[in-house]
GROMACS .gro file of C-alpha atoms in nm:
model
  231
    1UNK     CA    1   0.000   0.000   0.000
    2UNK     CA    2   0.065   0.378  -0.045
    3UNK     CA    3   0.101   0.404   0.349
    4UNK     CA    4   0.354   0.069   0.328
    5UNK     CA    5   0.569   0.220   0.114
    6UNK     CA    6   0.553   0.579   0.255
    7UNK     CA    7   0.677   0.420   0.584
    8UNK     CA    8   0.948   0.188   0.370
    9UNK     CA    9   1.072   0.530   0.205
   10UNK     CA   10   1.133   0.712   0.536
   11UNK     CA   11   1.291   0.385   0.707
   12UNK     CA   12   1.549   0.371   0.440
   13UNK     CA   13   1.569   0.759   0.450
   14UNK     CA   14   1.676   0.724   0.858
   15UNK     CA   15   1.957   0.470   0.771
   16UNK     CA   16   2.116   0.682   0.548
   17UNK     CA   17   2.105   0.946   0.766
   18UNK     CA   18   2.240   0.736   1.062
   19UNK     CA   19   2.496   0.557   0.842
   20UNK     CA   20   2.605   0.916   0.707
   21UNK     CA   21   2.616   1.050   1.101
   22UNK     CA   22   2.827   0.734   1.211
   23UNK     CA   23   3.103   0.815   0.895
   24UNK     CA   24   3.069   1.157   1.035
   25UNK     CA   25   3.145   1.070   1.406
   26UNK     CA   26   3.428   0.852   1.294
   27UNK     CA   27   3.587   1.083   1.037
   28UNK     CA   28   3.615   1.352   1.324
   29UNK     CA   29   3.750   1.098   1.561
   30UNK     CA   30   4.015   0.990   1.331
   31UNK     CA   31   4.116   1.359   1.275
   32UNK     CA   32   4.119   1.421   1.611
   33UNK     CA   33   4.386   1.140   1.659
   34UNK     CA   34   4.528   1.268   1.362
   35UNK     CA   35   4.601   1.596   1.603
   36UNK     CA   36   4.720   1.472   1.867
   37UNK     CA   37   5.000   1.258   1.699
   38UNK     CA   38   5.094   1.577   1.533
   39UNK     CA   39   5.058   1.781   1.844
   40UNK     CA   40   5.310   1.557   2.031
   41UNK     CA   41   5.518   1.486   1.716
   42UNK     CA   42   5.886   1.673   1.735
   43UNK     CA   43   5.993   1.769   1.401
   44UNK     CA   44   6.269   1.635   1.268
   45UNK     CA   45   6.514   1.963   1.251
   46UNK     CA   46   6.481   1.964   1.670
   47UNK     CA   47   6.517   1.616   1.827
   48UNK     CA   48   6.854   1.722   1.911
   49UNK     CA   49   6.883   2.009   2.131
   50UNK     CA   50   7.142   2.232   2.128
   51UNK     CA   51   7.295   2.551   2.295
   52UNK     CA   52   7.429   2.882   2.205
   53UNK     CA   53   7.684   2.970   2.356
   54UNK     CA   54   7.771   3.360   2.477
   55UNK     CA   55   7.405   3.473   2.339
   56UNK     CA   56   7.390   3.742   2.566
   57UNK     CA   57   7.721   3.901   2.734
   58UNK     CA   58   7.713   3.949   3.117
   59UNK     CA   59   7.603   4.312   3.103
   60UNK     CA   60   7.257   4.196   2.925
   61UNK     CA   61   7.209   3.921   3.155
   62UNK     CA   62   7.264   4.181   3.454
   63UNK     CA   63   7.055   4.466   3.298
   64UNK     CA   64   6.755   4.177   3.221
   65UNK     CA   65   6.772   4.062   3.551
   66UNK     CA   66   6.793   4.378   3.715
   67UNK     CA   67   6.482   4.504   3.531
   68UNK     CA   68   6.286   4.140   3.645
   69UNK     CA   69   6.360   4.166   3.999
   70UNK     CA   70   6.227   4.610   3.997
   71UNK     CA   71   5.931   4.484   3.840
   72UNK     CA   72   5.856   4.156   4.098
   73UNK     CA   73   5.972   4.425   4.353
   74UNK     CA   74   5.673   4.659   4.194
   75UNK     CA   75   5.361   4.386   4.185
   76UNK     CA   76   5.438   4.203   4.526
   77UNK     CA   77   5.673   3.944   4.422
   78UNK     CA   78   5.681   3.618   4.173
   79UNK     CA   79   5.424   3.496   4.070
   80UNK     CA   80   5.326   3.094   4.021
   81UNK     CA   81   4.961   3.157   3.897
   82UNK     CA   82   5.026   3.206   3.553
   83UNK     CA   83   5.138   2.776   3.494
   84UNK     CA   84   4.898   2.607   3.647
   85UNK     CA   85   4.989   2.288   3.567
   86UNK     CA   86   5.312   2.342   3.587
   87UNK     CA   87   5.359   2.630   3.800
   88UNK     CA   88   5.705   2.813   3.852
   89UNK     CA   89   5.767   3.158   4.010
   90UNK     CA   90   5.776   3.379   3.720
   91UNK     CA   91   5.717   3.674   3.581
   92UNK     CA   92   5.621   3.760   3.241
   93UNK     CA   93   5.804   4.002   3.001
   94UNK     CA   94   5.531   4.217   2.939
   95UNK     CA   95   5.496   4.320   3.325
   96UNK     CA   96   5.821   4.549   3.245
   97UNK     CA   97   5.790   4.886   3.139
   98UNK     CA   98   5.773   4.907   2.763
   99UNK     CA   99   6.100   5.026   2.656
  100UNK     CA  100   6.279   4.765   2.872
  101UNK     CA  101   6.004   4.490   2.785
  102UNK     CA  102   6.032   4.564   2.392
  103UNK     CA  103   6.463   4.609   2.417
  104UNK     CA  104   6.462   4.248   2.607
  105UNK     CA  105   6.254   4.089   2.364
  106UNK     CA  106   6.459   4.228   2.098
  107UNK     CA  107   6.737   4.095   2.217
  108UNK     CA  108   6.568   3.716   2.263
  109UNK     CA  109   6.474   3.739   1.944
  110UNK     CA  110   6.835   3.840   1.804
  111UNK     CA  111   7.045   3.627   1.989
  112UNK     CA  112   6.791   3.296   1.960
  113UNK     CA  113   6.550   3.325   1.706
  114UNK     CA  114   6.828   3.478   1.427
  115UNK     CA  115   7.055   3.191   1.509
  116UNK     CA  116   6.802   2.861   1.531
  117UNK     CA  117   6.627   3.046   1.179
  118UNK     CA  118   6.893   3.117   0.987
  119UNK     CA  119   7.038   2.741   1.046
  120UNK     CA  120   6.710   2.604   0.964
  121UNK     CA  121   6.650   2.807   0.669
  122UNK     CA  122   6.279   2.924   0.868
  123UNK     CA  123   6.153   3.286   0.805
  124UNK     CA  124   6.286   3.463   1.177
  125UNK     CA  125   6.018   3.715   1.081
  126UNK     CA  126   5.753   3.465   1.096
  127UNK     CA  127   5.872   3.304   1.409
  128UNK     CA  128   5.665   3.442   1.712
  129UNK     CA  129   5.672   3.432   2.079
  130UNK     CA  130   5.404   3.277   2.215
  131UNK     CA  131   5.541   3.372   2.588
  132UNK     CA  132   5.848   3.530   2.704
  133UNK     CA  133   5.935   3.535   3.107
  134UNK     CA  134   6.171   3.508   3.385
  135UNK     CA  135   6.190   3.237   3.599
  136UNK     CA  136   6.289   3.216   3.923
  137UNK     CA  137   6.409   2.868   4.115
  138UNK     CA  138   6.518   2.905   4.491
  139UNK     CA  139   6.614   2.681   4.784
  140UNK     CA  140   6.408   2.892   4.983
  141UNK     CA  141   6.129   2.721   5.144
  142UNK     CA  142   5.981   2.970   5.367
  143UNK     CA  143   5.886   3.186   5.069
  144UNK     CA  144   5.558   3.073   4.972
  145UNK     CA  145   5.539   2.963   4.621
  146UNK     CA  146   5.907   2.883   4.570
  147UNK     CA  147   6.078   2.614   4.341
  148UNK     CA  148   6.419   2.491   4.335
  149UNK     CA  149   6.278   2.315   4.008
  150UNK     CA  150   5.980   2.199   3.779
  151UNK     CA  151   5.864   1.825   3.711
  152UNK     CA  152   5.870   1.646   3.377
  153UNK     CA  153   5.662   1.796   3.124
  154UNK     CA  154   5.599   1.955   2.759
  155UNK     CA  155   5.598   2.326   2.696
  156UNK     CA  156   5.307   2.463   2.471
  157UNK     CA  157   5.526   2.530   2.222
  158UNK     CA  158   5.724   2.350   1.955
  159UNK     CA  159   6.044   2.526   2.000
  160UNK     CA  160   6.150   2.665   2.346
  161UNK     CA  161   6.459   2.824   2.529
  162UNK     CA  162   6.616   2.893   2.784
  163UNK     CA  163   6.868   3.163   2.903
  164UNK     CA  164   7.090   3.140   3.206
  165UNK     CA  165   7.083   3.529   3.396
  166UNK     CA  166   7.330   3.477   3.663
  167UNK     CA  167   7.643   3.281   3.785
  168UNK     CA  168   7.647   2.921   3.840
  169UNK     CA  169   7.873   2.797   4.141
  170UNK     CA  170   7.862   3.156   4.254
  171UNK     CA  171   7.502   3.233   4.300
  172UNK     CA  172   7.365   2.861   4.256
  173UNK     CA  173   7.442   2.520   4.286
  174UNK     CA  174   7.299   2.270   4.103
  175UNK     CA  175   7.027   2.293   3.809
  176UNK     CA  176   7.003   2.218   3.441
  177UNK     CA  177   6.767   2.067   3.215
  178UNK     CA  178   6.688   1.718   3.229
  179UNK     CA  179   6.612   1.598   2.860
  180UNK     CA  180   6.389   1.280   2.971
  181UNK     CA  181   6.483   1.120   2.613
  182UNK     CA  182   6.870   1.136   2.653
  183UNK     CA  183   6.802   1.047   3.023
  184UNK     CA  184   7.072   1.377   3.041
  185UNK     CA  185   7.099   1.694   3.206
  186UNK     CA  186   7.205   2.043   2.986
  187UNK     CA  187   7.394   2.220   3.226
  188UNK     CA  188   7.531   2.600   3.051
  189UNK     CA  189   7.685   2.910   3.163
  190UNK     CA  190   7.587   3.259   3.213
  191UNK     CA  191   7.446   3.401   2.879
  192UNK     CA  192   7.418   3.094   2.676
  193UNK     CA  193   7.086   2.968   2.581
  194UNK     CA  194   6.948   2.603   2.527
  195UNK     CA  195   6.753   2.578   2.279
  196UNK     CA  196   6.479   2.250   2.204
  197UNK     CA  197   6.121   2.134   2.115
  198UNK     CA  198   5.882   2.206   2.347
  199UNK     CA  199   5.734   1.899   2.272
  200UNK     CA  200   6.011   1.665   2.382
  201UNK     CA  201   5.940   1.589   2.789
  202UNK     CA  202   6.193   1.781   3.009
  203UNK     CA  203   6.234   1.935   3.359
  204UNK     CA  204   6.401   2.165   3.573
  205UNK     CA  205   6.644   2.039   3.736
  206UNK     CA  206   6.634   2.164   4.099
  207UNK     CA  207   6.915   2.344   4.244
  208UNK     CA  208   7.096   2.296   4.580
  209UNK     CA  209   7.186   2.635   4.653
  210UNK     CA  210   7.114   2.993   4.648
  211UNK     CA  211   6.879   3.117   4.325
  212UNK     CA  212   6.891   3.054   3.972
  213UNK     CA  213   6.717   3.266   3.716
  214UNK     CA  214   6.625   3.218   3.347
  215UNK     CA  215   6.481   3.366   3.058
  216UNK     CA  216   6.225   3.150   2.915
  217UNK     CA  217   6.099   3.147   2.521
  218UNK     CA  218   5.859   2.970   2.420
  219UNK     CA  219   5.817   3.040   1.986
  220UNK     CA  220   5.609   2.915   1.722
  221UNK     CA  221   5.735   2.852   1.341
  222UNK     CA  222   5.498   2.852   1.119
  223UNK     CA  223   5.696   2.622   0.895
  224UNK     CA  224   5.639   2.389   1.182
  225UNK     CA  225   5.341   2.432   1.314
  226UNK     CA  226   5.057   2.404   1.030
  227UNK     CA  227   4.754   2.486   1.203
  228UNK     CA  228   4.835   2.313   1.529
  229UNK     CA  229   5.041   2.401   1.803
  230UNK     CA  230   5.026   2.201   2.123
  231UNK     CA  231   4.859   2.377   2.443
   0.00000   0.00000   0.00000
C-alpha cells in the first residue's frame, strides 16, 4: 500500500542518515587522533637540542635581571599563577615597562631566534613568541610559592629556550635541564641559551643552593606548526 511504502521510504531515508552521522562521528575521531600525533610529534630539525653559547654578554644578563627583579619588587613578588599545571615563580616580560620589555625581547629574538632560523633556513620574521618570562628557582622554602625546580613535562610550544641570567657555582648550585629522552641533564653558563622542542618531555632540574634565574621562550614557526600548536 501507499502508506507501506511511505513508511518503507522514510525507514530507508533514517539509515542513510544514521549511516552518514556514524562516517561523520568517525571521520572527526580519526582527525582528532590525527592531532594529537601531530601535536606531540617533534619535528625532525629539533630532536637534538642544542645551545648557544655567549648569546647574551654578562652586562645583558645583569641589565635583564635587574629590570625582572624592579618589576617583581613593583607587583608584590613572583608569581606561580600564571602555569597552572606546571607552576614556577615567574614573571612575564610584558609586566616590564615598555621600553625595557620591547629592548629584552629584541634581544631574545636576536640572539635565539636569528641563530636557530637562519640554520634552519625558517623565516625569523615569521617566528613568534608565544610567551616570554623570567623564571625564578630558589632553595628557599619559607617563601611561599618557591621552586628549586619543575617536574617532567611539555611546553606549549614547539620550539623553546632557555637563558641562564646569573652565575652558576657563585650564586647557585645545582640545576640544568633534564632531557627525559637522553636520560641527560644540559647544564650552561651565564648568557648561553638552550635551545629545544617544546614537545620533547623535560624538567628543571632543581638546584641545591642559592637562586637561579632564566629567561624562558617559548616560539612558534609557522613552517612547523601548520595549524596546530600544542597547548
Amino acid at each position: 500500500s501507499r502508506d507501506d511504502r511511505g513508511a518503507a521510504c522514510c525507514s530507508e531515508q533514517l539509515d542513510l542518515r544514521e549511516r552518514a552521522l556514524d562516517d561523520l562521528v568517525q571521520q572527526i575521531s580519526e582527525r582528532s587522533r590525527a592531532r594529537a600525533v601531530q601535536r606531540l610529534e617533534v619535528p625532525v630539525e629539533l630532536v637534538a637540542c642544542s645551545t648557544i653559547q655567549h648569546a647574551w654578554s654578562e652586562q645583558e644578563c645583569a641589565m635583564a635581571l635587574a629590570a625582572a627583579c624592579r618589576a617583581a619588587q613593583a607587583q608584590g613578588g613572583w608569581s606561580s599563577c600564571r602555569h597552572r599545571a606546571f607552576a614556577t615563580p615567574d614573571l612575564p616580560v610584558c609586566m616590564l615597562p615598555d621600553e625595557e620589555a620591547a629592548w629584552i625581547e629584541e634581544a631574545a629574538r636576536a640572539a635565539v631566534l636569528c641563530v636557530v632560523g637562519g640554520v634552519h633556513g625558517w623565516d625569523e620574521k615569521g617566528m613568534k613568541f608565544r610567551d616570554l618570562f623570567f623564571v625564578k628557582y630558589s632553595c628557599d622554602a619559607s617563601v611561599a610559592g618557591s621552586s628549586a625546580g619543575l617536574e617532567l613535562h611539555r611546553d606549549g610550544s614547539v620550539l623553546s629556550f632557555n637563558i641562564l641570567l646569573n652565575q652558576p657555582g657563585i650564586d647557585f648550585e645545582g640545576g640544568g635541564t633534564y632531557m627525559e629522552a637522553e636520560d641527560k641533564v644540559y647544564t650552561i653558563e651565564r648568557g648561553d641559551a638552550f635551545v629545544h622542542s617544546g614537545k620533547l618531555r623535560h624538567a628543571g632540574t632543581a638546584i641545591t643552593r642559592g637562586e637561579r634565574y632564566v629567561l624562558v621562550g617559548f616560539v612558534d614557526i609557522p613552517e612547523l606548526d601548520g595549524d596546530d600548536t600544542f597547548d
